[in-house]
């Protein structure tokens, strides 16, 4: 689980990010991100009912959280990020899903070493 400080929870924050953020896409994921001022990086996940029933959506969400938890320390502060799952993401294995998340982070230029 992500630390509470790093979780994007409020509907208002998600809506603002969808309307004003920058989106990067792969075949199974979309990442929307936006710079904020003087706050820790917050990350949220959006898994549509198009993916499947609740147990499948929760499975995808757990995998994404596990992948992102390892990446959070290398991300810069002051960003809000949402990962949006597209259809077909449920059939990916862990390594492919991790590769797609890493590709999105690289595309956005957020990765700091």
PDB file of N, CA and C in Angstrom:
ATOM      1  N   UNK A   1       0.848  -1.183   0.000  1.00  0.00           N
ATOM      2  CA  UNK A   1       0.000   0.000   0.000  1.00  0.00           C
ATOM      3  C   UNK A   1       0.887   1.237   0.000  1.00  0.00           C
ATOM      4  N   UNK A   2       0.449   2.240  -0.692  1.00  0.00           N
ATOM      5  CA  UNK A   2       1.162   3.518  -0.694  1.00  0.00           C
ATOM      6  C   UNK A   2       0.959   4.228   0.636  1.00  0.00           C
ATOM      7  N   UNK A   3       1.938   5.038   1.011  1.00  0.00           N
ATOM      8  CA  UNK A   3       1.787   5.839   2.216  1.00  0.00           C
ATOM      9  C   UNK A   3       0.622   6.799   2.037  1.00  0.00           C
ATOM     10  N   UNK A   4      -0.021   7.155   3.118  1.00  0.00           N
ATOM     11  CA  UNK A   4      -1.185   8.038   3.064  1.00  0.00           C
ATOM     12  C   UNK A   4      -0.853   9.378   2.412  1.00  0.00           C
ATOM     13  N   UNK A   5       0.358   9.852   2.643  1.00  0.00           N
ATOM     14  CA  UNK A   5       0.803  11.127   2.065  1.00  0.00           C
ATOM     15  C   UNK A   5       0.852  11.050   0.539  1.00  0.00           C
ATOM     16  N   UNK A   6       1.091   9.853   0.000  1.00  0.00           N
ATOM     17  CA  UNK A   6       1.247   9.680  -1.446  1.00  0.00           C
ATOM     18  C   UNK A   6      -0.013   9.194  -2.153  1.00  0.00           C
ATOM     19  N   UNK A   7      -1.161   9.199  -1.472  1.00  0.00           N
ATOM     20  CA  UNK A   7      -2.393   8.715  -2.095  1.00  0.00           C
ATOM     21  C   UNK A   7      -3.280   9.862  -2.543  1.00  0.00           C
ATOM     22  N   UNK A   8      -3.742   9.776  -3.758  1.00  0.00           N
ATOM     23  CA  UNK A   8      -4.715  10.723  -4.297  1.00  0.00           C
ATOM     24  C   UNK A   8      -6.082  10.111  -4.002  1.00  0.00           C
ATOM     25  N   UNK A   9      -6.935  10.806  -3.228  1.00  0.00           N
ATOM     26  CA  UNK A   9      -8.183  10.196  -2.755  1.00  0.00           C
ATOM     27  C   UNK A   9      -9.438  10.955  -3.167  1.00  0.00           C
ATOM     28  N   UNK A  10      -9.372  12.256  -3.199  1.00  0.00           N
ATOM     29  CA  UNK A  10     -10.590  13.050  -3.358  1.00  0.00           C
ATOM     30  C   UNK A  10     -11.026  13.157  -4.820  1.00  0.00           C
ATOM     31  N   UNK A  11     -12.330  13.057  -5.002  1.00  0.00           N
ATOM     32  CA  UNK A  11     -12.925  13.158  -6.335  1.00  0.00           C
ATOM     33  C   UNK A  11     -12.555  14.482  -6.997  1.00  0.00           C
ATOM     34  N   UNK A  12     -12.514  15.546  -6.206  1.00  0.00           N
ATOM     35  CA  UNK A  12     -12.180  16.872  -6.721  1.00  0.00           C
ATOM     36  C   UNK A  12     -10.759  16.884  -7.307  1.00  0.00           C
ATOM     37  N   UNK A  13      -9.820  16.203  -6.649  1.00  0.00           N
ATOM     38  CA  UNK A  13      -8.444  16.138  -7.145  1.00  0.00           C
ATOM     39  C   UNK A  13      -8.365  15.350  -8.444  1.00  0.00           C
ATOM     40  N   UNK A  14      -9.091  14.225  -8.517  1.00  0.00           N
ATOM     41  CA  UNK A  14      -9.116  13.437  -9.748  1.00  0.00           C
ATOM     42  C   UNK A  14      -9.696  14.264 -10.891  1.00  0.00           C
ATOM     43  N   UNK A  15     -10.815  14.931 -10.651  1.00  0.00           N
ATOM     44  CA  UNK A  15     -11.483  15.723 -11.692  1.00  0.00           C
ATOM     45  C   UNK A  15     -10.578  16.851 -12.197  1.00  0.00           C
ATOM     46  N   UNK A  16      -9.906  17.539 -11.285  1.00  0.00           N
ATOM     47  CA  UNK A  16      -9.007  18.627 -11.676  1.00  0.00           C
ATOM     48  C   UNK A  16      -7.867  18.083 -12.535  1.00  0.00           C
ATOM     49  N   UNK A  17      -7.352  16.934 -12.152  1.00  0.00           N
ATOM     50  CA  UNK A  17      -6.260  16.313 -12.891  1.00  0.00           C
ATOM     51  C   UNK A  17      -6.705  15.883 -14.294  1.00  0.00           C
ATOM     52  N   UNK A  18      -7.895  15.296 -14.409  1.00  0.00           N
ATOM     53  CA  UNK A  18      -8.409  14.883 -15.716  1.00  0.00           C
ATOM     54  C   UNK A  18      -8.578  16.091 -16.644  1.00  0.00           C
ATOM     55  N   UNK A  19      -9.063  17.200 -16.103  1.00  0.00           N
ATOM     56  CA  UNK A  19      -9.336  18.379 -16.929  1.00  0.00           C
ATOM     57  C   UNK A  19      -8.094  19.186 -17.285  1.00  0.00           C
ATOM     58  N   UNK A  20      -7.089  19.203 -16.414  1.00  0.00           N
ATOM     59  CA  UNK A  20      -5.950  20.091 -16.612  1.00  0.00           C
ATOM     60  C   UNK A  20      -4.616  19.381 -16.799  1.00  0.00           C
ATOM     61  N   UNK A  21      -4.579  18.082 -16.621  1.00  0.00           N
ATOM     62  CA  UNK A  21      -3.317  17.354 -16.642  1.00  0.00           C
ATOM     63  C   UNK A  21      -2.819  17.034 -18.043  1.00  0.00           C
ATOM     64  N   UNK A  22      -1.593  16.533 -18.088  1.00  0.00           N
ATOM     65  CA  UNK A  22      -0.947  16.101 -19.326  1.00  0.00           C
ATOM     66  C   UNK A  22      -1.068  14.578 -19.362  1.00  0.00           C
ATOM     67  N   UNK A  23      -1.516  14.041 -20.484  1.00  0.00           N
ATOM     68  CA  UNK A  23      -1.739  12.597 -20.592  1.00  0.00           C
ATOM     69  C   UNK A  23      -0.693  11.948 -21.492  1.00  0.00           C
ATOM     70  N   UNK A  24      -0.227  10.789 -21.063  1.00  0.00           N
ATOM     71  CA  UNK A  24       0.667   9.935 -21.849  1.00  0.00           C
ATOM     72  C   UNK A  24       0.006   8.571 -21.930  1.00  0.00           C
ATOM     73  N   UNK A  25       0.149   7.905 -23.077  1.00  0.00           N
ATOM     74  CA  UNK A  25      -0.597   6.672 -23.317  1.00  0.00           C
ATOM     75  C   UNK A  25       0.309   5.520 -23.730  1.00  0.00           C
ATOM     76  N   UNK A  26      -0.082   4.313 -23.340  1.00  0.00           N
ATOM     77  CA  UNK A  26       0.416   3.073 -23.916  1.00  0.00           C
ATOM     78  C   UNK A  26      -0.821   2.283 -24.332  1.00  0.00           C
ATOM     79  N   UNK A  27      -0.623   1.074 -24.810  1.00  0.00           N
ATOM     80  CA  UNK A  27      -1.777   0.312 -25.296  1.00  0.00           C
ATOM     81  C   UNK A  27      -2.725  -0.124 -24.172  1.00  0.00           C
ATOM     82  N   UNK A  28      -2.211  -0.248 -22.937  1.00  0.00           N
ATOM     83  CA  UNK A  28      -3.051  -0.726 -21.839  1.00  0.00           C
ATOM     84  C   UNK A  28      -3.228   0.254 -20.696  1.00  0.00           C
ATOM     85  N   UNK A  29      -2.460   1.336 -20.687  1.00  0.00           N
ATOM     86  CA  UNK A  29      -2.533   2.306 -19.592  1.00  0.00           C
ATOM     87  C   UNK A  29      -2.470   3.731 -20.120  1.00  0.00           C
ATOM     88  N   UNK A  30      -3.047   4.637 -19.354  1.00  0.00           N
ATOM     89  CA  UNK A  30      -2.901   6.070 -19.581  1.00  0.00           C
ATOM     90  C   UNK A  30      -2.436   6.677 -18.263  1.00  0.00           C
ATOM     91  N   UNK A  31      -1.503   7.603 -18.360  1.00  0.00           N
ATOM     92  CA  UNK A  31      -1.040   8.306 -17.162  1.00  0.00           C
ATOM     93  C   UNK A  31      -1.318   9.792 -17.357  1.00  0.00           C
ATOM     94  N   UNK A  32      -2.018  10.381 -16.386  1.00  0.00           N
ATOM     95  CA  UNK A  32      -2.298  11.814 -16.412  1.00  0.00           C
ATOM     96  C   UNK A  32      -1.565  12.420 -15.227  1.00  0.00           C
ATOM     97  N   UNK A  33      -0.791  13.471 -15.486  1.00  0.00           N
ATOM     98  CA  UNK A  33      -0.014  14.073 -14.406  1.00  0.00           C
ATOM     99  C   UNK A  33      -0.033  15.594 -14.510  1.00  0.00           C
ATOM    100  N   UNK A  34       0.212  16.234 -13.372  1.00  0.00           N
ATOM    101  CA  UNK A  34       0.204  17.692 -13.303  1.00  0.00           C
ATOM    102  C   UNK A  34       1.057  18.134 -12.133  1.00  0.00           C
ATOM    103  N   UNK A  35       1.800  19.193 -12.323  1.00  0.00           N
ATOM    104  CA  UNK A  35       2.634  19.732 -11.261  1.00  0.00           C
ATOM    105  C   UNK A  35       1.765  20.467 -10.245  1.00  0.00           C
ATOM    106  N   UNK A  36       2.128  20.353  -8.976  1.00  0.00           N
ATOM    107  CA  UNK A  36       1.450  21.065  -7.898  1.00  0.00           C
ATOM    108  C   UNK A  36       2.487  21.906  -7.174  1.00  0.00           C
ATOM    109  N   UNK A  37       2.078  22.623  -6.171  1.00  0.00           N
ATOM    110  CA  UNK A  37       3.016  23.474  -5.455  1.00  0.00           C
ATOM    111  C   UNK A  37       3.239  22.973  -4.038  1.00  0.00           C
ATOM    112  N   UNK A  38       4.496  22.731  -3.712  1.00  0.00           N
ATOM    113  CA  UNK A  38       4.933  22.429  -2.344  1.00  0.00           C
ATOM    114  C   UNK A  38       4.143  21.317  -1.671  1.00  0.00           C
ATOM    115  N   UNK A  39       3.939  20.205  -2.374  1.00  0.00           N
ATOM    116  CA  UNK A  39       3.259  19.045  -1.793  1.00  0.00           C
ATOM    117  C   UNK A  39       3.981  17.778  -2.217  1.00  0.00           C
ATOM    118  N   UNK A  40       3.812  16.744  -1.457  1.00  0.00           N
ATOM    119  CA  UNK A  40       4.378  15.452  -1.831  1.00  0.00           C
ATOM    120  C   UNK A  40       3.643  14.929  -3.061  1.00  0.00           C
ATOM    121  N   UNK A  41       4.308  14.090  -3.817  1.00  0.00           N
ATOM    122  CA  UNK A  41       3.688  13.475  -4.985  1.00  0.00           C
ATOM    123  C   UNK A  41       2.540  12.590  -4.535  1.00  0.00           C
ATOM    124  N   UNK A  42       1.385  12.738  -5.190  1.00  0.00           N
ATOM    125  CA  UNK A  42       0.212  11.917  -4.890  1.00  0.00           C
ATOM    126  C   UNK A  42      -0.144  11.112  -6.131  1.00  0.00           C
ATOM    127  N   UNK A  43      -0.483   9.847  -5.907  1.00  0.00           N
ATOM    128  CA  UNK A  43      -0.779   8.938  -7.008  1.00  0.00           C
ATOM    129  C   UNK A  43      -2.136   8.294  -6.784  1.00  0.00           C
ATOM    130  N   UNK A  44      -2.934   8.220  -7.854  1.00  0.00           N
ATOM    131  CA  UNK A  44      -4.237   7.573  -7.804  1.00  0.00           C
ATOM    132  C   UNK A  44      -4.378   6.577  -8.944  1.00  0.00           C
ATOM    133  N   UNK A  45      -5.371   5.716  -8.835  1.00  0.00           N
ATOM    134  CA  UNK A  45      -5.615   4.689  -9.842  1.00  0.00           C
ATOM    135  C   UNK A  45      -7.085   4.706 -10.228  1.00  0.00           C
ATOM    136  N   UNK A  46      -7.355   4.592 -11.512  1.00  0.00           N
ATOM    137  CA  UNK A  46      -8.723   4.564 -12.005  1.00  0.00           C
ATOM    138  C   UNK A  46      -8.901   3.300 -12.842  1.00  0.00           C
ATOM    139  N   UNK A  47      -9.747   2.396 -12.357  1.00  0.00           N
ATOM    140  CA  UNK A  47      -9.999   1.132 -13.045  1.00  0.00           C
ATOM    141  C   UNK A  47     -11.486   1.072 -13.358  1.00  0.00           C
ATOM    142  N   UNK A  48     -11.834   1.141 -14.623  1.00  0.00           N
ATOM    143  CA  UNK A  48     -13.228   1.185 -15.057  1.00  0.00           C
ATOM    144  C   UNK A  48     -13.912  -0.172 -14.915  1.00  0.00           C
ATOM    145  N   UNK A  49     -15.229  -0.149 -14.859  1.00  0.00           N
ATOM    146  CA  UNK A  49     -16.001  -1.393 -14.826  1.00  0.00           C
ATOM    147  C   UNK A  49     -15.900  -2.147 -16.145  1.00  0.00           C
ATOM    148  N   UNK A  50     -15.369  -1.502 -17.184  1.00  0.00           N
ATOM    149  CA  UNK A  50     -15.152  -2.181 -18.457  1.00  0.00           C
ATOM    150  C   UNK A  50     -14.089  -3.273 -18.331  1.00  0.00           C
ATOM    151  N   UNK A  51     -13.232  -3.156 -17.330  1.00  0.00           N
ATOM    152  CA  UNK A  51     -12.166  -4.136 -17.112  1.00  0.00           C
ATOM    153  C   UNK A  51     -12.751  -5.476 -16.677  1.00  0.00           C
ATOM    154  N   UNK A  52     -13.782  -5.442 -15.850  1.00  0.00           N
ATOM    155  CA  UNK A  52     -14.389  -6.691 -15.398  1.00  0.00           C
ATOM    156  C   UNK A  52     -15.061  -6.502 -14.054  1.00  0.00           C
ATOM    157  N   UNK A  53     -15.321  -7.617 -13.416  1.00  0.00           N
ATOM    158  CA  UNK A  53     -15.977  -7.574 -12.104  1.00  0.00           C
ATOM    159  C   UNK A  53     -15.018  -7.070 -11.043  1.00  0.00           C
ATOM    160  N   UNK A  54     -15.535  -6.844  -9.849  1.00  0.00           N
ATOM    161  CA  UNK A  54     -14.779  -6.207  -8.765  1.00  0.00           C
ATOM    162  C   UNK A  54     -13.482  -6.936  -8.435  1.00  0.00           C
ATOM    163  N   UNK A  55     -13.516  -8.263  -8.401  1.00  0.00           N
ATOM    164  CA  UNK A  55     -12.302  -8.991  -8.033  1.00  0.00           C
ATOM    165  C   UNK A  55     -11.198  -8.781  -9.055  1.00  0.00           C
ATOM    166  N   UNK A  56     -11.555  -8.635 -10.332  1.00  0.00           N
ATOM    167  CA  UNK A  56     -10.573  -8.402 -11.382  1.00  0.00           C
ATOM    168  C   UNK A  56     -10.038  -6.971 -11.324  1.00  0.00           C
ATOM    169  N   UNK A  57     -10.921  -6.012 -11.070  1.00  0.00           N
ATOM    170  CA  UNK A  57     -10.484  -4.614 -10.938  1.00  0.00           C
ATOM    171  C   UNK A  57      -9.555  -4.454  -9.733  1.00  0.00           C
ATOM    172  N   UNK A  58      -9.891  -5.101  -8.627  1.00  0.00           N
ATOM    173  CA  UNK A  58      -9.037  -5.041  -7.440  1.00  0.00           C
ATOM    174  C   UNK A  58      -7.684  -5.700  -7.684  1.00  0.00           C
ATOM    175  N   UNK A  59      -7.669  -6.779  -8.444  1.00  0.00           N
ATOM    176  CA  UNK A  59      -6.435  -7.472  -8.797  1.00  0.00           C
ATOM    177  C   UNK A  59      -5.503  -6.539  -9.582  1.00  0.00           C
ATOM    178  N   UNK A  60      -6.052  -5.851 -10.576  1.00  0.00           N
ATOM    179  CA  UNK A  60      -5.272  -4.914 -11.391  1.00  0.00           C
ATOM    180  C   UNK A  60      -4.769  -3.762 -10.515  1.00  0.00           C
ATOM    181  N   UNK A  61      -5.631  -3.257  -9.655  1.00  0.00           N
ATOM    182  CA  UNK A  61      -5.253  -2.148  -8.783  1.00  0.00           C
ATOM    183  C   UNK A  61      -4.130  -2.545  -7.819  1.00  0.00           C
ATOM    184  N   UNK A  62      -4.200  -3.746  -7.271  1.00  0.00           N
ATOM    185  CA  UNK A  62      -3.145  -4.232  -6.367  1.00  0.00           C
ATOM    186  C   UNK A  62      -1.809  -4.342  -7.085  1.00  0.00           C
ATOM    187  N   UNK A  63      -1.847  -4.839  -8.312  1.00  0.00           N
ATOM    188  CA  UNK A  63      -0.617  -4.944  -9.098  1.00  0.00           C
ATOM    189  C   UNK A  63      -0.023  -3.566  -9.382  1.00  0.00           C
ATOM    190  N   UNK A  64      -0.877  -2.625  -9.787  1.00  0.00           N
ATOM    191  CA  UNK A  64      -0.388  -1.271 -10.077  1.00  0.00           C
ATOM    192  C   UNK A  64       0.207  -0.625  -8.824  1.00  0.00           C
ATOM    193  N   UNK A  65      -0.451  -0.799  -7.680  1.00  0.00           N
ATOM    194  CA  UNK A  65       0.074  -0.237  -6.429  1.00  0.00           C
ATOM    195  C   UNK A  65       1.442  -0.815  -6.095  1.00  0.00           C
ATOM    196  N   UNK A  66       1.612  -2.114  -6.283  1.00  0.00           N
ATOM    197  CA  UNK A  66       2.887  -2.763  -5.982  1.00  0.00           C
ATOM    198  C   UNK A  66       3.995  -2.235  -6.886  1.00  0.00           C
ATOM    199  N   UNK A  67       3.682  -2.010  -8.137  1.00  0.00           N
ATOM    200  CA  UNK A  67       4.671  -1.483  -9.084  1.00  0.00           C
ATOM    201  C   UNK A  67       5.036  -0.050  -8.734  1.00  0.00           C
ATOM    202  N   UNK A  68       4.033   0.769  -8.472  1.00  0.00           N
ATOM    203  CA  UNK A  68       4.253   2.194  -8.214  1.00  0.00           C
ATOM    204  C   UNK A  68       4.944   2.421  -6.873  1.00  0.00           C
ATOM    205  N   UNK A  69       4.675   1.570  -5.891  1.00  0.00           N
ATOM    206  CA  UNK A  69       5.293   1.723  -4.567  1.00  0.00           C
ATOM    207  C   UNK A  69       6.816   1.742  -4.659  1.00  0.00           C
ATOM    208  N   UNK A  70       7.393   0.946  -5.570  1.00  0.00           N
ATOM    209  CA  UNK A  70       8.843   0.913  -5.743  1.00  0.00           C
ATOM    210  C   UNK A  70       9.367   2.132  -6.504  1.00  0.00           C
ATOM    211  N   UNK A  71       8.506   2.765  -7.294  1.00  0.00           N
ATOM    212  CA  UNK A  71       8.927   3.895  -8.122  1.00  0.00           C
ATOM    213  C   UNK A  71       8.809   5.225  -7.378  1.00  0.00           C
ATOM    214  N   UNK A  72       7.912   5.335  -6.409  1.00  0.00           N
ATOM    215  CA  UNK A  72       7.633   6.596  -5.715  1.00  0.00           C
ATOM    216  C   UNK A  72       8.889   7.303  -5.188  1.00  0.00           C
ATOM    217  N   UNK A  73       9.845   6.600  -4.558  1.00  0.00           N
ATOM    218  CA  UNK A  73      11.019   7.322  -4.054  1.00  0.00           C
ATOM    219  C   UNK A  73      11.852   8.017  -5.146  1.00  0.00           C
ATOM    220  N   UNK A  74      11.793   7.504  -6.378  1.00  0.00           N
ATOM    221  CA  UNK A  74      12.569   8.112  -7.448  1.00  0.00           C
ATOM    222  C   UNK A  74      11.802   9.208  -8.198  1.00  0.00           C
ATOM    223  N   UNK A  75      10.534   9.421  -7.853  1.00  0.00           N
ATOM    224  CA  UNK A  75       9.747  10.484  -8.481  1.00  0.00           C
ATOM    225  C   UNK A  75       9.991  11.811  -7.768  1.00  0.00           C
ATOM    226  N   UNK A  76       9.959  12.917  -8.507  1.00  0.00           N
ATOM    227  CA  UNK A  76      10.128  14.222  -7.855  1.00  0.00           C
ATOM    228  C   UNK A  76       8.883  14.583  -7.051  1.00  0.00           C
ATOM    229  N   UNK A  77       9.055  15.449  -6.049  1.00  0.00           N
ATOM    230  CA  UNK A  77       7.903  15.938  -5.287  1.00  0.00           C
ATOM    231  C   UNK A  77       7.097  16.888  -6.154  1.00  0.00           C
ATOM    232  N   UNK A  78       5.933  17.259  -5.649  1.00  0.00           N
ATOM    233  CA  UNK A  78       5.084  18.274  -6.267  1.00  0.00           C
ATOM    234  C   UNK A  78       4.429  17.830  -7.573  1.00  0.00           C
ATOM    235  N   UNK A  79       3.963  16.579  -7.628  1.00  0.00           N
ATOM    236  CA  UNK A  79       3.194  16.113  -8.780  1.00  0.00           C
ATOM    237  C   UNK A  79       1.998  15.314  -8.309  1.00  0.00           C
ATOM    238  N   UNK A  80       0.900  15.396  -9.052  1.00  0.00           N
ATOM    239  CA  UNK A  80      -0.251  14.514  -8.894  1.00  0.00           C
ATOM    240  C   UNK A  80      -0.300  13.638 -10.131  1.00  0.00           C
ATOM    241  N   UNK A  81      -0.494  12.345  -9.935  1.00  0.00           N
ATOM    242  CA  UNK A  81      -0.463  11.383 -11.041  1.00  0.00           C
ATOM    243  C   UNK A  81      -1.648  10.433 -10.903  1.00  0.00           C
ATOM    244  N   UNK A  82      -2.300  10.130 -12.030  1.00  0.00           N
ATOM    245  CA  UNK A  82      -3.354   9.116 -12.057  1.00  0.00           C
ATOM    246  C   UNK A  82      -3.033   8.119 -13.157  1.00  0.00           C
ATOM    247  N   UNK A  83      -3.104   6.840 -12.813  1.00  0.00           N
ATOM    248  CA  UNK A  83      -2.962   5.772 -13.795  1.00  0.00           C
ATOM    249  C   UNK A  83      -4.351   5.253 -14.119  1.00  0.00           C
ATOM    250  N   UNK A  84      -4.702   5.258 -15.405  1.00  0.00           N
ATOM    251  CA  UNK A  84      -6.018   4.818 -15.862  1.00  0.00           C
ATOM    252  C   UNK A  84      -5.831   3.536 -16.674  1.00  0.00           C
ATOM    253  N   UNK A  85      -6.499   2.476 -16.254  1.00  0.00           N
ATOM    254  CA  UNK A  85      -6.385   1.188 -16.935  1.00  0.00           C
ATOM    255  C   UNK A  85      -7.341   1.125 -18.124  1.00  0.00           C
ATOM    256  N   UNK A  86      -6.858   0.559 -19.215  1.00  0.00           N
ATOM    257  CA  UNK A  86      -7.686   0.341 -20.406  1.00  0.00           C
ATOM    258  C   UNK A  86      -8.011  -1.150 -20.503  1.00  0.00           C
ATOM    259  N   UNK A  87      -8.956  -1.504 -21.377  1.00  0.00           N
ATOM    260  CA  UNK A  87      -9.300  -2.912 -21.533  1.00  0.00           C
ATOM    261  C   UNK A  87      -8.082  -3.698 -21.995  1.00  0.00           C
ATOM    262  N   UNK A  88      -7.984  -4.900 -21.506  1.00  0.00           N
ATOM    263  CA  UNK A  88      -6.871  -5.766 -21.844  1.00  0.00           C
ATOM    264  C   UNK A  88      -5.776  -5.763 -20.796  1.00  0.00           C
ATOM    265  N   UNK A  89      -5.807  -4.806 -19.886  1.00  0.00           N
ATOM    266  CA  UNK A  89      -4.774  -4.717 -18.856  1.00  0.00           C
ATOM    267  C   UNK A  89      -4.836  -5.918 -17.914  1.00  0.00           C
ATOM    268  N   UNK A  90      -6.004  -6.492 -17.753  1.00  0.00           N
ATOM    269  CA  UNK A  90      -6.168  -7.624 -16.836  1.00  0.00           C
ATOM    270  C   UNK A  90      -5.452  -8.876 -17.335  1.00  0.00           C
ATOM    271  N   UNK A  91      -5.180  -8.957 -18.638  1.00  0.00           N
ATOM    272  CA  UNK A  91      -4.524 -10.142 -19.189  1.00  0.00           C
ATOM    273  C   UNK A  91      -2.998 -10.030 -19.189  1.00  0.00           C
ATOM    274  N   UNK A  92      -2.459  -8.862 -18.850  1.00  0.00           N
ATOM    275  CA  UNK A  92      -1.008  -8.691 -18.815  1.00  0.00           C
ATOM    276  C   UNK A  92      -0.415  -9.374 -17.598  1.00  0.00           C
ATOM    277  N   UNK A  93       0.790  -9.930 -17.771  1.00  0.00           N
ATOM    278  CA  UNK A  93       1.477 -10.449 -16.589  1.00  0.00           C
ATOM    279  C   UNK A  93       2.196  -9.293 -15.890  1.00  0.00           C
ATOM    280  N   UNK A  94       2.711  -9.568 -14.700  1.00  0.00           N
ATOM    281  CA  UNK A  94       3.279  -8.516 -13.856  1.00  0.00           C
ATOM    282  C   UNK A  94       4.432  -7.786 -14.549  1.00  0.00           C
ATOM    283  N   UNK A  95       5.313  -8.528 -15.212  1.00  0.00           N
ATOM    284  CA  UNK A  95       6.492  -7.921 -15.850  1.00  0.00           C
ATOM    285  C   UNK A  95       6.090  -6.969 -16.979  1.00  0.00           C
ATOM    286  N   UNK A  96       5.099  -7.354 -17.766  1.00  0.00           N
ATOM    287  CA  UNK A  96       4.652  -6.487 -18.871  1.00  0.00           C
ATOM    288  C   UNK A  96       3.966  -5.235 -18.340  1.00  0.00           C
ATOM    289  N   UNK A  97       3.179  -5.398 -17.286  1.00  0.00           N
ATOM    290  CA  UNK A  97       2.518  -4.250 -16.675  1.00  0.00           C
ATOM    291  C   UNK A  97       3.557  -3.295 -16.093  1.00  0.00           C
ATOM    292  N   UNK A  98       4.573  -3.843 -15.460  1.00  0.00           N
ATOM    293  CA  UNK A  98       5.646  -3.035 -14.898  1.00  0.00           C
ATOM    294  C   UNK A  98       6.393  -2.289 -16.005  1.00  0.00           C
ATOM    295  N   UNK A  99       6.620  -2.953 -17.141  1.00  0.00           N
ATOM    296  CA  UNK A  99       7.294  -2.311 -18.276  1.00  0.00           C
ATOM    297  C   UNK A  99       6.462  -1.152 -18.813  1.00  0.00           C
ATOM    298  N   UNK A 100       5.145  -1.311 -18.861  1.00  0.00           N
ATOM    299  CA  UNK A 100       4.281  -0.226 -19.354  1.00  0.00           C
ATOM    300  C   UNK A 100       4.281   0.963 -18.407  1.00  0.00           C
ATOM    301  N   UNK A 101       4.249   0.705 -17.098  1.00  0.00           N
ATOM    302  CA  UNK A 101       4.293   1.798 -16.116  1.00  0.00           C
ATOM    303  C   UNK A 101       5.617   2.540 -16.245  1.00  0.00           C
ATOM    304  N   UNK A 102       6.725   1.793 -16.348  1.00  0.00           N
ATOM    305  CA  UNK A 102       8.039   2.427 -16.496  1.00  0.00           C
ATOM    306  C   UNK A 102       8.131   3.238 -17.783  1.00  0.00           C
ATOM    307  N   UNK A 103       7.538   2.728 -18.858  1.00  0.00           N
ATOM    308  CA  UNK A 103       7.534   3.457 -20.125  1.00  0.00           C
ATOM    309  C   UNK A 103       6.775   4.782 -19.992  1.00  0.00           C
ATOM    310  N   UNK A 104       5.642   4.764 -19.311  1.00  0.00           N
ATOM    311  CA  UNK A 104       4.874   5.990 -19.104  1.00  0.00           C
ATOM    312  C   UNK A 104       5.647   7.009 -18.275  1.00  0.00           C
ATOM    313  N   UNK A 105       6.327   6.537 -17.232  1.00  0.00           N
ATOM    314  CA  UNK A 105       7.116   7.438 -16.395  1.00  0.00           C
ATOM    315  C   UNK A 105       8.254   8.056 -17.217  1.00  0.00           C
ATOM    316  N   UNK A 106       8.883   7.254 -18.059  1.00  0.00           N
ATOM    317  CA  UNK A 106       9.967   7.756 -18.910  1.00  0.00           C
ATOM    318  C   UNK A 106       9.442   8.747 -19.945  1.00  0.00           C
ATOM    319  N   UNK A 107       8.291   8.427 -20.554  1.00  0.00           N
ATOM    320  CA  UNK A 107       7.689   9.335 -21.544  1.00  0.00           C
ATOM    321  C   UNK A 107       7.394  10.697 -20.948  1.00  0.00           C
ATOM    322  N   UNK A 108       6.977  10.708 -19.702  1.00  0.00           N
ATOM    323  CA  UNK A 108       6.593  11.961 -19.064  1.00  0.00           C
ATOM    324  C   UNK A 108       7.806  12.774 -18.605  1.00  0.00           C
ATOM    325  N   UNK A 109       8.958  12.112 -18.503  1.00  0.00           N
ATOM    326  CA  UNK A 109      10.155  12.813 -18.053  1.00  0.00           C
ATOM    327  C   UNK A 109      10.197  13.068 -16.562  1.00  0.00           C
ATOM    328  N   UNK A 110       9.430  12.327 -15.784  1.00  0.00           N
ATOM    329  CA  UNK A 110       9.368  12.522 -14.332  1.00  0.00           C
ATOM    330  C   UNK A 110      10.431  11.769 -13.562  1.00  0.00           C
ATOM    331  N   UNK A 111      11.055  10.789 -14.190  1.00  0.00           N
ATOM    332  CA  UNK A 111      11.998   9.935 -13.479  1.00  0.00           C
ATOM    333  C   UNK A 111      13.275  10.669 -13.143  1.00  0.00           C
ATOM    334  N   UNK A 112      13.605  10.709 -11.861  1.00  0.00           N
ATOM    335  CA  UNK A 112      14.861  11.306 -11.422  1.00  0.00           C
ATOM    336  C   UNK A 112      15.670  10.232 -10.726  1.00  0.00           C
ATOM    337  N   UNK A 113      16.948  10.238 -10.941  1.00  0.00           N
ATOM    338  CA  UNK A 113      17.778   9.169 -10.364  1.00  0.00           C
ATOM    339  C   UNK A 113      18.614   9.644  -9.245  1.00  0.00           C
TER     340      UNK A 113
END
